[in-house]
Short mmCIF file of C-alpha atoms in Angstrom, two decimals:
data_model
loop_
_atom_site.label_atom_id
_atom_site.label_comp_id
_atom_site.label_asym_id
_atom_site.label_seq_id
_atom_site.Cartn_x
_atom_site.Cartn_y
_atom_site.Cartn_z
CA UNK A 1 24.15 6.89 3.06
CA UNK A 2 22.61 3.71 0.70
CA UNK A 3 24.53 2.55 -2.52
CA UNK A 4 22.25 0.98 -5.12
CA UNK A 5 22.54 -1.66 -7.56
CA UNK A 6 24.69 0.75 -10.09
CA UNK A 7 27.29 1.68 -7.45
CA UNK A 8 25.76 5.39 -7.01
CA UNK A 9 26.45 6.38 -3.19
CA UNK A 10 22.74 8.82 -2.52
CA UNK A 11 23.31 10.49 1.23
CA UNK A 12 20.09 10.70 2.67
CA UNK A 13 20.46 11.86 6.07
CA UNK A 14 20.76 15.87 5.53
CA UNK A 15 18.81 18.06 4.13
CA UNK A 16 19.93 20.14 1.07
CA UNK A 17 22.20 17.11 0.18
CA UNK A 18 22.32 16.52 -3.56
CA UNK A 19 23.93 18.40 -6.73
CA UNK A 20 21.42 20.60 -9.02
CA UNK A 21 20.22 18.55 -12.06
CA UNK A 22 20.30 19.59 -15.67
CA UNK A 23 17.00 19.29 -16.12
CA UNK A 24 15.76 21.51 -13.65
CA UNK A 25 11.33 21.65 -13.70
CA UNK A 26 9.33 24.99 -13.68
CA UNK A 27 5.71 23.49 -13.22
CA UNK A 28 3.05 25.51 -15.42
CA UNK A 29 5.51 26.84 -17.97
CA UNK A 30 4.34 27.44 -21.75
CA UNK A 31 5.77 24.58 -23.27
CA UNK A 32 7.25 20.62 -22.05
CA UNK A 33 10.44 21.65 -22.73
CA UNK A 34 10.40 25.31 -20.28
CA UNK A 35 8.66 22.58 -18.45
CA UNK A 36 11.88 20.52 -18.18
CA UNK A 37 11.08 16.79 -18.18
CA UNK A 38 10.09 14.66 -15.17
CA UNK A 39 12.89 12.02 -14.64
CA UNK A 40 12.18 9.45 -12.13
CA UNK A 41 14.20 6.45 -12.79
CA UNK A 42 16.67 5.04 -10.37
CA UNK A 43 19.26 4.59 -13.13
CA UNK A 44 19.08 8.33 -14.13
CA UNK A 45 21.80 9.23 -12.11
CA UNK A 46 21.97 12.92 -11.46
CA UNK A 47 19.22 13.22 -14.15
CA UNK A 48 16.88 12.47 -11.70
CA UNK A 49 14.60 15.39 -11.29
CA UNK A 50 11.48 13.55 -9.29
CA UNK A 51 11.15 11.69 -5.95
CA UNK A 52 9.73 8.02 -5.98
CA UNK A 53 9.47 6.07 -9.28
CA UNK A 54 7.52 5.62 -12.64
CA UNK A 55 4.23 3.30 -12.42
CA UNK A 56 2.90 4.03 -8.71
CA UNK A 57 1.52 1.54 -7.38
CA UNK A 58 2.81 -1.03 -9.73
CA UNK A 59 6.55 0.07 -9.22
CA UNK A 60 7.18 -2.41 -6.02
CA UNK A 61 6.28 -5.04 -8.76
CA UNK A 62 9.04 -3.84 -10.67
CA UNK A 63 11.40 -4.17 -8.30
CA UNK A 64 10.03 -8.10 -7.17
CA UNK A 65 10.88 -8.88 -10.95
CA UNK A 66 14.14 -7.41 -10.85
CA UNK A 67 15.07 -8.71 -7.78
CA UNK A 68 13.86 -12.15 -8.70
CA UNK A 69 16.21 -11.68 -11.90
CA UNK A 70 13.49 -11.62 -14.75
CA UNK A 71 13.85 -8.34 -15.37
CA UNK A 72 17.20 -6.20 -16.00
CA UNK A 73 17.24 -2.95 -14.12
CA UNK A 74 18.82 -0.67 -16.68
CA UNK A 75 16.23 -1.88 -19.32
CA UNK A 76 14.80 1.07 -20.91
CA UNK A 77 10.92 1.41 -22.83
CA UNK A 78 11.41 1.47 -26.12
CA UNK A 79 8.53 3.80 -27.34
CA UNK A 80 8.41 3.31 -31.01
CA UNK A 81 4.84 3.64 -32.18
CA UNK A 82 3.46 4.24 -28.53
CA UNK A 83 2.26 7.63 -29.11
CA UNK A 84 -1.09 8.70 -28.62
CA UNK A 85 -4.28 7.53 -30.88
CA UNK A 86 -5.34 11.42 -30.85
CA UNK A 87 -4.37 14.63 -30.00
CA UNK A 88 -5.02 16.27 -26.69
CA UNK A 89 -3.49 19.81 -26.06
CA UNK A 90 -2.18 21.74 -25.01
CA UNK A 91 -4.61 23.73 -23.09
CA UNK A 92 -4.62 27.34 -21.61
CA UNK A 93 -4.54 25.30 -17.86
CA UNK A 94 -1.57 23.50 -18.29
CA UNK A 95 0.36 26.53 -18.19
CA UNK A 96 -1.63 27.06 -14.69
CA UNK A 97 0.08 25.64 -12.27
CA UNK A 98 -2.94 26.42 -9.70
CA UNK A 99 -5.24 24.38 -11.92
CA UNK A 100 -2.55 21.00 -12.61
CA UNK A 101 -0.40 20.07 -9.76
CA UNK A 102 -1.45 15.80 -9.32
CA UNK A 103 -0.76 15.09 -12.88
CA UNK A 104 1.91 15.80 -15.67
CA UNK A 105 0.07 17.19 -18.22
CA UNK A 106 3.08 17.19 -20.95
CA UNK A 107 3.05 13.02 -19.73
CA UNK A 108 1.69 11.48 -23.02
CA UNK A 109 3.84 13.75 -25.19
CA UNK A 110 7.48 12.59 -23.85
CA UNK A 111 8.57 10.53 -27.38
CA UNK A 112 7.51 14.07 -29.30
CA UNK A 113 8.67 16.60 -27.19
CA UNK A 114 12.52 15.51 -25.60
CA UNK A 115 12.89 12.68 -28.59
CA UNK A 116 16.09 14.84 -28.90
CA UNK A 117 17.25 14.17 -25.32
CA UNK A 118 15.83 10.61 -25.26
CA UNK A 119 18.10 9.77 -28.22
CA UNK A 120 21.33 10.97 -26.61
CA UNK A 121 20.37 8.65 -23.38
CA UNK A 122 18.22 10.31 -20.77
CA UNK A 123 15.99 7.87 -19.52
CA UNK A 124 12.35 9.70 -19.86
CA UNK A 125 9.38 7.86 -19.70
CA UNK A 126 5.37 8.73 -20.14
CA UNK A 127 3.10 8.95 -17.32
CA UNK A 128 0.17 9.14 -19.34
CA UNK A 129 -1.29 6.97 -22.28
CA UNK A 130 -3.96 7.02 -24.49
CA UNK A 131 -5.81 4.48 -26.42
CA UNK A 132 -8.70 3.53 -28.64
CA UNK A 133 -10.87 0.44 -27.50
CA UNK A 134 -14.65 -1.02 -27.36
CA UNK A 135 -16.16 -1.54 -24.04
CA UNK A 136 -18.48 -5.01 -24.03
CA UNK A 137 -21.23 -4.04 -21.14
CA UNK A 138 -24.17 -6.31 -20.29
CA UNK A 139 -26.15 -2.83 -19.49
CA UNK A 140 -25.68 -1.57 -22.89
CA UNK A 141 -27.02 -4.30 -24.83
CA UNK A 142 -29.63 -4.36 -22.28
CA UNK A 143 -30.09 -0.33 -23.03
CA UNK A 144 -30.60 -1.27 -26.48
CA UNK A 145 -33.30 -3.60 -26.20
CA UNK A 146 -35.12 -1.82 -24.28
CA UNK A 147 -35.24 1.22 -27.35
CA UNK A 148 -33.15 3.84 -24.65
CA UNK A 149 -29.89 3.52 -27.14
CA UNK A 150 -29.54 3.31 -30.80
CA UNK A 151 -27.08 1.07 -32.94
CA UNK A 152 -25.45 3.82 -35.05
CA UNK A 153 -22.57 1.73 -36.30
CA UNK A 154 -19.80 4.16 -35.20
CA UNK A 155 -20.29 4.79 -31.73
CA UNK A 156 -22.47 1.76 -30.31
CA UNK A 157 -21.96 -1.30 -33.00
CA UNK A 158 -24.81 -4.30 -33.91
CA UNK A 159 -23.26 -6.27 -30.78
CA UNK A 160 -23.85 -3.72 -28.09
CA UNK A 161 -19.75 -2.71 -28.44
CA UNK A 162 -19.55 0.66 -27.66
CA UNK A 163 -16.38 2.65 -29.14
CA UNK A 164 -14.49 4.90 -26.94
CA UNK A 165 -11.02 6.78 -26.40
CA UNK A 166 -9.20 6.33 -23.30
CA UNK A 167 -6.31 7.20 -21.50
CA UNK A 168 -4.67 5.94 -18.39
CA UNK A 169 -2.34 8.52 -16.28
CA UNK A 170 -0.41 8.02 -13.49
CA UNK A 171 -0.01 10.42 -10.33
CA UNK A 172 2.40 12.76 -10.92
CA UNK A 173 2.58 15.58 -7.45
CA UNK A 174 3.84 18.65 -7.59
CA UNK A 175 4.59 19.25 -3.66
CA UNK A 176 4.17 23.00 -3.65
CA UNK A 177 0.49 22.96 -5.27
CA UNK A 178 -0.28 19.90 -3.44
CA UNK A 179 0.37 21.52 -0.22
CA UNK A 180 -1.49 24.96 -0.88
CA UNK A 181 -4.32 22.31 -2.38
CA UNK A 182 -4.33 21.41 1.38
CA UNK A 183 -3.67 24.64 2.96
CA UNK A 184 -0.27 23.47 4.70
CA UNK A 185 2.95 24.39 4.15
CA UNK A 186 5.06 22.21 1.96
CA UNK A 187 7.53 21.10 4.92
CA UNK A 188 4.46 19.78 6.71
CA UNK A 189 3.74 17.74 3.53
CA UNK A 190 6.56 16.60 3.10
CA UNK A 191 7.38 15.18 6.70
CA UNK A 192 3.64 13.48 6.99
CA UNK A 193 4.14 11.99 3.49
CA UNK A 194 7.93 10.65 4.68
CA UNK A 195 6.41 9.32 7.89
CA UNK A 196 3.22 7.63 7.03
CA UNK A 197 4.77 5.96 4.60
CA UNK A 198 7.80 3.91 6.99
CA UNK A 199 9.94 6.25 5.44
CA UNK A 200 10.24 5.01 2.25
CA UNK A 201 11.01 7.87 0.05
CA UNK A 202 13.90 9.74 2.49
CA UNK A 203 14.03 12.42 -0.46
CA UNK A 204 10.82 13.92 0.85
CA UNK A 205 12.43 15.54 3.49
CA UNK A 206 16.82 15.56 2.62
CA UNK A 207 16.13 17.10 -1.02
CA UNK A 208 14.01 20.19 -0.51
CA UNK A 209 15.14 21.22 -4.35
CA UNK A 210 13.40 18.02 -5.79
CA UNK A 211 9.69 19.29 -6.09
CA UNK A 212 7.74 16.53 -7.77
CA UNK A 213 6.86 13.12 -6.10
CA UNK A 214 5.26 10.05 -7.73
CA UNK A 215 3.84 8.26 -5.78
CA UNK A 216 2.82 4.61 -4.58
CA UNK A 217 -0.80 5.05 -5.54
CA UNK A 218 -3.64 4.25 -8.05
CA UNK A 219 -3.92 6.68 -10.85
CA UNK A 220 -7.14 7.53 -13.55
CA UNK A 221 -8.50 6.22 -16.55
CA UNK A 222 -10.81 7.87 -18.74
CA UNK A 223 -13.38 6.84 -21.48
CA UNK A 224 -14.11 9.28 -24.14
CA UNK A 225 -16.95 8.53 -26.00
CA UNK A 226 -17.30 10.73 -29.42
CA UNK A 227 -15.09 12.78 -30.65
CA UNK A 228 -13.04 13.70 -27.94
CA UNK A 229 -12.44 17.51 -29.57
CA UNK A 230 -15.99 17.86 -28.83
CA UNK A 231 -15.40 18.15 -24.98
CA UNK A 232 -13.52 21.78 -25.41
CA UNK A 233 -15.84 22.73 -28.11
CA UNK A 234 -18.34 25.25 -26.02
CA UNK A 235 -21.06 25.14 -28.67
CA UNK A 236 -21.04 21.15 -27.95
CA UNK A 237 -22.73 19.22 -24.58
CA UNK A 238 -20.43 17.51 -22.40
CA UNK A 239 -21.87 14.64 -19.97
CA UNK A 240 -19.34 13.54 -17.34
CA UNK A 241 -19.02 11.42 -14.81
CA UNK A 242 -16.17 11.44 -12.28
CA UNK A 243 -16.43 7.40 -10.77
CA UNK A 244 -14.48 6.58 -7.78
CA UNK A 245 -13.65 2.42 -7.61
CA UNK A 246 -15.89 0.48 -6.06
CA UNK A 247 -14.09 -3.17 -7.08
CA UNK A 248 -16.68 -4.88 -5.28
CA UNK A 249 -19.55 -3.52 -7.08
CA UNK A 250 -17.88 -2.28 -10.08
CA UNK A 251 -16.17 -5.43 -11.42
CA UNK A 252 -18.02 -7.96 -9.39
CA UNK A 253 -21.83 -6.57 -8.99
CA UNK A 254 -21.71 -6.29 -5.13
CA UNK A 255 -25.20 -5.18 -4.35
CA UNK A 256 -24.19 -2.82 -1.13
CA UNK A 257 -23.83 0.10 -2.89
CA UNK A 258 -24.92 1.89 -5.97
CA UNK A 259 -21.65 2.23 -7.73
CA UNK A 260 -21.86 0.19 -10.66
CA UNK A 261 -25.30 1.11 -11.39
CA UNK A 262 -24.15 5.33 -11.15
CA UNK A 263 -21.50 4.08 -13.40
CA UNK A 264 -23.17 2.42 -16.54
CA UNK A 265 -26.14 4.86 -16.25
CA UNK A 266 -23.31 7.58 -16.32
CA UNK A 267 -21.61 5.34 -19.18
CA UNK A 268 -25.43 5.37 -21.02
CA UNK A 269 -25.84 8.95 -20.55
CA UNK A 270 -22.76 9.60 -22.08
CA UNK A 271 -23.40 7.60 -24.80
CA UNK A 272 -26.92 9.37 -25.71
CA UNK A 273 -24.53 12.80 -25.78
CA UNK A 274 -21.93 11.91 -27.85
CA UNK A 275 -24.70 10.16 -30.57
CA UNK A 276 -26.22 13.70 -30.24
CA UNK A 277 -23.61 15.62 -31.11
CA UNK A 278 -21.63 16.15 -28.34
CA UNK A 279 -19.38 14.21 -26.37
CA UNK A 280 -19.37 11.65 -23.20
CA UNK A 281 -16.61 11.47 -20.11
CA UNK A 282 -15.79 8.90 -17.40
CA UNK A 283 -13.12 9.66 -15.51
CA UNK A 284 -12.80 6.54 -13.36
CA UNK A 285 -10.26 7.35 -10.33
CA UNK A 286 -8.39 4.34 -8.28
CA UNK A 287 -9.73 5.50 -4.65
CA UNK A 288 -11.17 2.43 -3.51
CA UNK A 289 -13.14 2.54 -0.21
CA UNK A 290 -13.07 6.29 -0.09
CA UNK A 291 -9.53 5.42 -0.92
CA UNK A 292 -9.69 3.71 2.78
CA UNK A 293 -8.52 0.47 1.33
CA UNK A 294 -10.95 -2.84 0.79
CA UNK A 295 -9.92 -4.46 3.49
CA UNK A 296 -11.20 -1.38 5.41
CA UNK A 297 -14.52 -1.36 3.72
CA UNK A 298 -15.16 -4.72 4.37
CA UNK A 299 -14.80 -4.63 8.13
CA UNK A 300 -16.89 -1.58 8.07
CA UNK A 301 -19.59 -3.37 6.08
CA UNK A 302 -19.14 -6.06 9.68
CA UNK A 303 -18.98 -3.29 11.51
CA UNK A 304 -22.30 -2.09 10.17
CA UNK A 305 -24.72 -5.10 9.91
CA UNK A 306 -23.70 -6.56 12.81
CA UNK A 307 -24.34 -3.27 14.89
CA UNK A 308 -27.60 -3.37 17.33
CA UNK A 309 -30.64 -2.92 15.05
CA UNK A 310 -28.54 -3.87 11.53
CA UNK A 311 -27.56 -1.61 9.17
CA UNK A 312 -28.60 2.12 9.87
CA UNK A 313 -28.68 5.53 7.85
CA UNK A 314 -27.81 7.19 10.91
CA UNK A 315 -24.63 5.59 11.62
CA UNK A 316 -23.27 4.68 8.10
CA UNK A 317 -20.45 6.88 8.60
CA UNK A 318 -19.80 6.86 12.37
CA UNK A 319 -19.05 3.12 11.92
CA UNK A 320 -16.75 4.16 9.27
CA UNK A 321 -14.91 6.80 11.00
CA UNK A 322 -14.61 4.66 13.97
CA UNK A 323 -12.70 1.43 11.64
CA UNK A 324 -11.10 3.93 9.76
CA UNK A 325 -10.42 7.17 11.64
CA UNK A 326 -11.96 8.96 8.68
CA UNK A 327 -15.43 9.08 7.23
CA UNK A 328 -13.45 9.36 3.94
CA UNK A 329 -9.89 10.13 2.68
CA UNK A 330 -10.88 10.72 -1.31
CA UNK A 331 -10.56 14.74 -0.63
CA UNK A 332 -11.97 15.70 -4.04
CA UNK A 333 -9.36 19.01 -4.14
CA UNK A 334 -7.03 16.96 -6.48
CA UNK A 335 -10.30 15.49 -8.55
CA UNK A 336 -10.66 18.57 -10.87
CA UNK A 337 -7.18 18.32 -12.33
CA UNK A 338 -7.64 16.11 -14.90
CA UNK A 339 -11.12 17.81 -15.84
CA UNK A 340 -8.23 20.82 -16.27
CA UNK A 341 -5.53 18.36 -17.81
CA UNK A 342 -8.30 17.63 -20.90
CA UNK A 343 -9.29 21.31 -21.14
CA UNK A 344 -12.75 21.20 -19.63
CA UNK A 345 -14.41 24.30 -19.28
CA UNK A 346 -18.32 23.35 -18.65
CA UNK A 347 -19.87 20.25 -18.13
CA UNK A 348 -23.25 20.43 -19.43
CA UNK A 349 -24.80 17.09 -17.49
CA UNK A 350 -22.92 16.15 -14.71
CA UNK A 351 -23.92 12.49 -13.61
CA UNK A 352 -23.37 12.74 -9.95
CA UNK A 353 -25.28 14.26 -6.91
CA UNK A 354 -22.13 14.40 -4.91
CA UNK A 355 -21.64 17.74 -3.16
CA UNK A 356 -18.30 17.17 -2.44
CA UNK A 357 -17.69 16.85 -6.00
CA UNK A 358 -19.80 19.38 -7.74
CA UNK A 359 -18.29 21.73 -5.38
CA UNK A 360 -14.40 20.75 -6.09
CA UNK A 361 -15.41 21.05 -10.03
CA UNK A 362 -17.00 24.40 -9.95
CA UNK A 363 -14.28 25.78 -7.18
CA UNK A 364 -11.18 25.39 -9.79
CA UNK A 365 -13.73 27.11 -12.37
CA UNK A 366 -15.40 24.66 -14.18
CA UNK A 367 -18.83 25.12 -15.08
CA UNK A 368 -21.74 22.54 -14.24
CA UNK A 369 -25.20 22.94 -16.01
CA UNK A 370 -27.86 20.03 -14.50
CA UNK A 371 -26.76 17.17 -12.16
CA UNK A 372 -28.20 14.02 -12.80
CA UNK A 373 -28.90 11.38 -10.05
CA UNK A 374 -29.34 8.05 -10.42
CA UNK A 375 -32.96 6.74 -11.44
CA UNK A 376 -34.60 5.18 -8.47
CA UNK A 377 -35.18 1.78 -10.19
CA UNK A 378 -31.41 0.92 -10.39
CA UNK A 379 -30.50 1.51 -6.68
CA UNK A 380 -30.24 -2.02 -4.89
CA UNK A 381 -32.62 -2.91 -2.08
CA UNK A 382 -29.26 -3.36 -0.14
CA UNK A 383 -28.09 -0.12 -1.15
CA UNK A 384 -30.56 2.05 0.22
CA UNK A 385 -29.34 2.30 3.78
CA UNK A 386 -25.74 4.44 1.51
CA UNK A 387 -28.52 6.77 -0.55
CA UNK A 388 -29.98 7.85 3.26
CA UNK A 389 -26.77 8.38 4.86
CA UNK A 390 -25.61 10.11 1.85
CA UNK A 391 -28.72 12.41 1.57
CA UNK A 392 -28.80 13.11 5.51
CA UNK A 393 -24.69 13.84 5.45
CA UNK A 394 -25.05 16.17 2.87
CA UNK A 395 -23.46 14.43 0.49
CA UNK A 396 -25.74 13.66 -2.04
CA UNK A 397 -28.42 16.29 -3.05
CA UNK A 398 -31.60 14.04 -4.55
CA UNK A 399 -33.72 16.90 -5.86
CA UNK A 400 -35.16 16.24 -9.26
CA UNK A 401 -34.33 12.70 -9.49
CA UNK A 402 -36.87 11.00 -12.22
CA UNK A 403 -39.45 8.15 -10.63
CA UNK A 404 -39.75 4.99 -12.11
CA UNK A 405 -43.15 5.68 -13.47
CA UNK A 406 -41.80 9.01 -15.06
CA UNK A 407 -38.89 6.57 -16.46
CA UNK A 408 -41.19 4.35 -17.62
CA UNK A 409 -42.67 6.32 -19.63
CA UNK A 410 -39.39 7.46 -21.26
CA UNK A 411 -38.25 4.63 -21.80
CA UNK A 412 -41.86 2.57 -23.15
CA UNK A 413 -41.40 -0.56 -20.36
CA UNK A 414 -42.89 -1.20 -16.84
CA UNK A 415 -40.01 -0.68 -14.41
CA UNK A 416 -41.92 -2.33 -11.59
CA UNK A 417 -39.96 -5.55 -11.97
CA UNK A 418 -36.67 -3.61 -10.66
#
C-alpha cells in the first residue's frame, strides 16, 4: 500500500488490484477517440489508464522540482496554440497495431481530438510535438562552397540555414506488441521490466489490465526537410536516415567513430532530395552507446586501446560484450515504428549500410531502393578500426561505396586533403 501527495491510497502488492478506468485503450483502433486516450499523470486519479509518467526520461526531473517546491504538482499544460505546425495523419498503420506499439501515434493530436474531455478536467497531455526550425551546420555551409548544395532561398537560405520540420515524441509501449516484438510473453515482460528497474513501476506486474507503459527512456526527433507530404507521396523520392546518438561525436566531434560524419552526409543527402522534388528524413533516436550508456562506451573505448596490440577490428565487440554483457542493446525491432507512425511506405535512398537496420525496415514492410554508405573521405583515421569490425560482424555491408577520386570528380575538388 503507498499514499501519495493527494491522499490517494494505490495497493500495490496483488495482482488484479485496481478498479476499471473510464477511459479504457484499444491500441490500433480507427480513430483517437476508439483509441481512448493515454492518461499517465499521477493526479489523474482513477483516470489513469498508463503505467509510469509523461516525459521519460525527464520525468524524475519533475519530481526534483516538485519536491524542491518550485513546481506545484497538480499544475496542468495549458496547450493553447501548441498544436502542430503541419498535418501528419492519420495513416492506414496506425490502425495496425502490429506496425505501432513504442509510440502513440494519436500523441500530437490530444488538444484536437479529447479538447471535449480536456475541458471538463481530465488531465491529457501530448507525447508527441512538432515544430518548424533552421538547423545552422558548419558541414552545410561547407557543402555549399564546395558547389555540392545550392542556395535556393526556401530550403537552404544565403547563410547556409537549412529549413526543416521536426517533431520530438516520447516512448509510449504498448506491452502486448512489445512483447510479441520480442517473442516473449507479456508476463515475462513485464516482470524483467519491474525488476531491472529496482522496482520502480510496481504496476508492471499488480495491474495486468493497465497495458501501456511510458517509460524512463530517451525518445526520437525527426527533421523533415521539404514538404513533409512528399514522404507518403509514392511518385516522390524519399532519402532517410535513421541516426542513433553518438553525443560524443555528434555534438562534440569525437573522432572515434563515424557518427557525425554518417549524420550530416545523411543530413546533405537529404537536402539534395527534397531541392529535387522529393523529400529528406532524419530520424535521430536517443540510444546512446548502443543504448549501453556513455559511461559504458567510454570504458570500452579503455578497454579497447589499452588491450595488447591497441585497438583491433577483431575484438571491437568482444571488448564490448565483455564491459557490457552485450555487443549492443539498440534491438532495431522497435526502430521501424515511427517510419510507420509518419506513413512511410518506401524509402528510395536509405543512408545507412546497417544490416540490422535495413533488415528491421524492410521486415515491418517498408520498402528500401539503394543504400548509401558513407564516402570514404569523411571516415576518421581513428574511426577505421569501427568500419572493420562493422564490415567483418556483418553489420555494415560496404559494397558500392563511391572512392574519393570518383567523389572528386562529382563534386569538382581534390579530396586528398581529407
Amino acid at each position: 500500500m503507498s499514499v501519495n501527495r493527494q491522499g490517494h491510497i494505490r495497493l500495490t502488492s496483488h495482482p488484479g488490484t485496481g478498479a476499471a478506468t473510464r477511459f479504457p485503450i484499444t491500441w490500433g483502433a480507427p480513430t483517437a477517440k476508439e483509441r481512448g486516450p493515454i492518461i499517465a499523470t499521477v493526479n489523474s486519479g482513477s483516470d489513469r489508464n498508463a503505467i509510469g509518467a509523461h516525459g521519460g526520461a525527464y520525468s524524475v526531473y519533475r519530481a526534483l522540482a516538485i519536491s524542491a517546491g518550485t513546481m506545484n504538482p497538480l499544475i496542468r499544460p495549458d496547450l493553447t496554440d501548441t498544436s502542430p505546425v503541419v498535418d501528419l495523419g492519420p495513416f492506414s498503420q496506425w490502425s495496425d497495431p502490429t506496425k505501432i506499439v513504442s509510440l502513440d501515434p494519436w500523441g500530437h493530436r490530444v488538444a484536437s481530438d479529447f479538447a471535449k474531455e480536456i475541458a471538463e478536467g481530465v488531465d491529457i497531455r501530448p507525447t508527441i510535438a512538432i515544430t518548424k526550425a533552421r538547423l545552422h551546420l558548419p558541414e552545410m555551409r561547407e557543402a555549399i562552397e564546395a558547389g555540392r548544395i545550392k542556395v535556393d532561398g526556401h530550403i537552404v537560405h544565403e547563410g547556409g540555414e537549412v529549413s526543416v520540420t521536426k517533431a520530438a515524441l516520447d516512448p509510449v509501449w504498448y506491452l502486448p506488441g512489445i512483447a510479441e516484438r520480442f517473442e516473449v510473453s507479456e508476463d515475462d515482460l513485464r516482470r524483467t521490466l519491474f525488476e531491472q528497474t529496482g522496482g520502480m513501476y510496481p504496476e508492471l506486474v499488480t495491474r495486468p489490465d493497465m497495458k501501456v507503459f511510458l517509460p524512463p527512456i530517451g525518445g526520437i526527433t525527426l527533421y523533415i526537410f521539404g514538404d513533409p507530404a512528399a514522404m507518403t507521396d509514392p511518385a516522390k523520392r524519399l532519402t532517410c536516415r535513421v541516426h542513433d546518438e553518438c553525443n560524443g561525436s555528434d555534438v562534440f566531434g569525437s573522432d572515434i567513430c563515424t557518427c557525425r560524419p554518417y549524420l550530416t552526409h545523411g543530413i546533405e543527402e537529404s537536402v539534395l532530395e527534397a531541392q529535387n522534388g522529393g523529400s529528406g528524413l532524419i530520424a535521430y533516436n536517443r540510444k546512446e552507446g548502443r543504448a549501453l550508456g556513455e559511461v559504458t562506451k567510454f570504458l570500452v573505448y579503455n578497454a579497447r586501446k589499452r588491450q595488447p596490440g591497441g585497438d583491433q577490428a577483431a575484438t571491437y565487440f568482444e571488448r564490448t560484450e565483455c564491459v557490457a554483457g552485450v555487443q549492443d542493446a539498440r534491438f532495431q525491432q522497435l526502430m521501424p515504428d515511427v517510419l510507420n507512425w509518419l506513413g512511410i511506405k518506401k524509402i528510395d535512398r536509405f543512408v545507412s549500410m546497417s544490416n540490422m537496420k535495413y533488415d528491421a525496415i524492410v521486415g515491418t514492410g517498408i520498402e528500401i531502393g539503394e543504400r548509401v554508405p558513407i564516402p570514404d573521405y569523411l571516415v576518421p583515421d581513428d574511426a577505421s578500426v569501427e568500419m572493420e569490425a562493422k564490415k567483418a560482424a556483418g553489420y555494415y555491408t560496404p559494397e558500392g561505396a563511391p572512392t574519393q577520386e570518383e567523389l572528386g570528380r562529382v563534386i569538382g575538388r581534390d579530396l586528398g586533403e581529407f
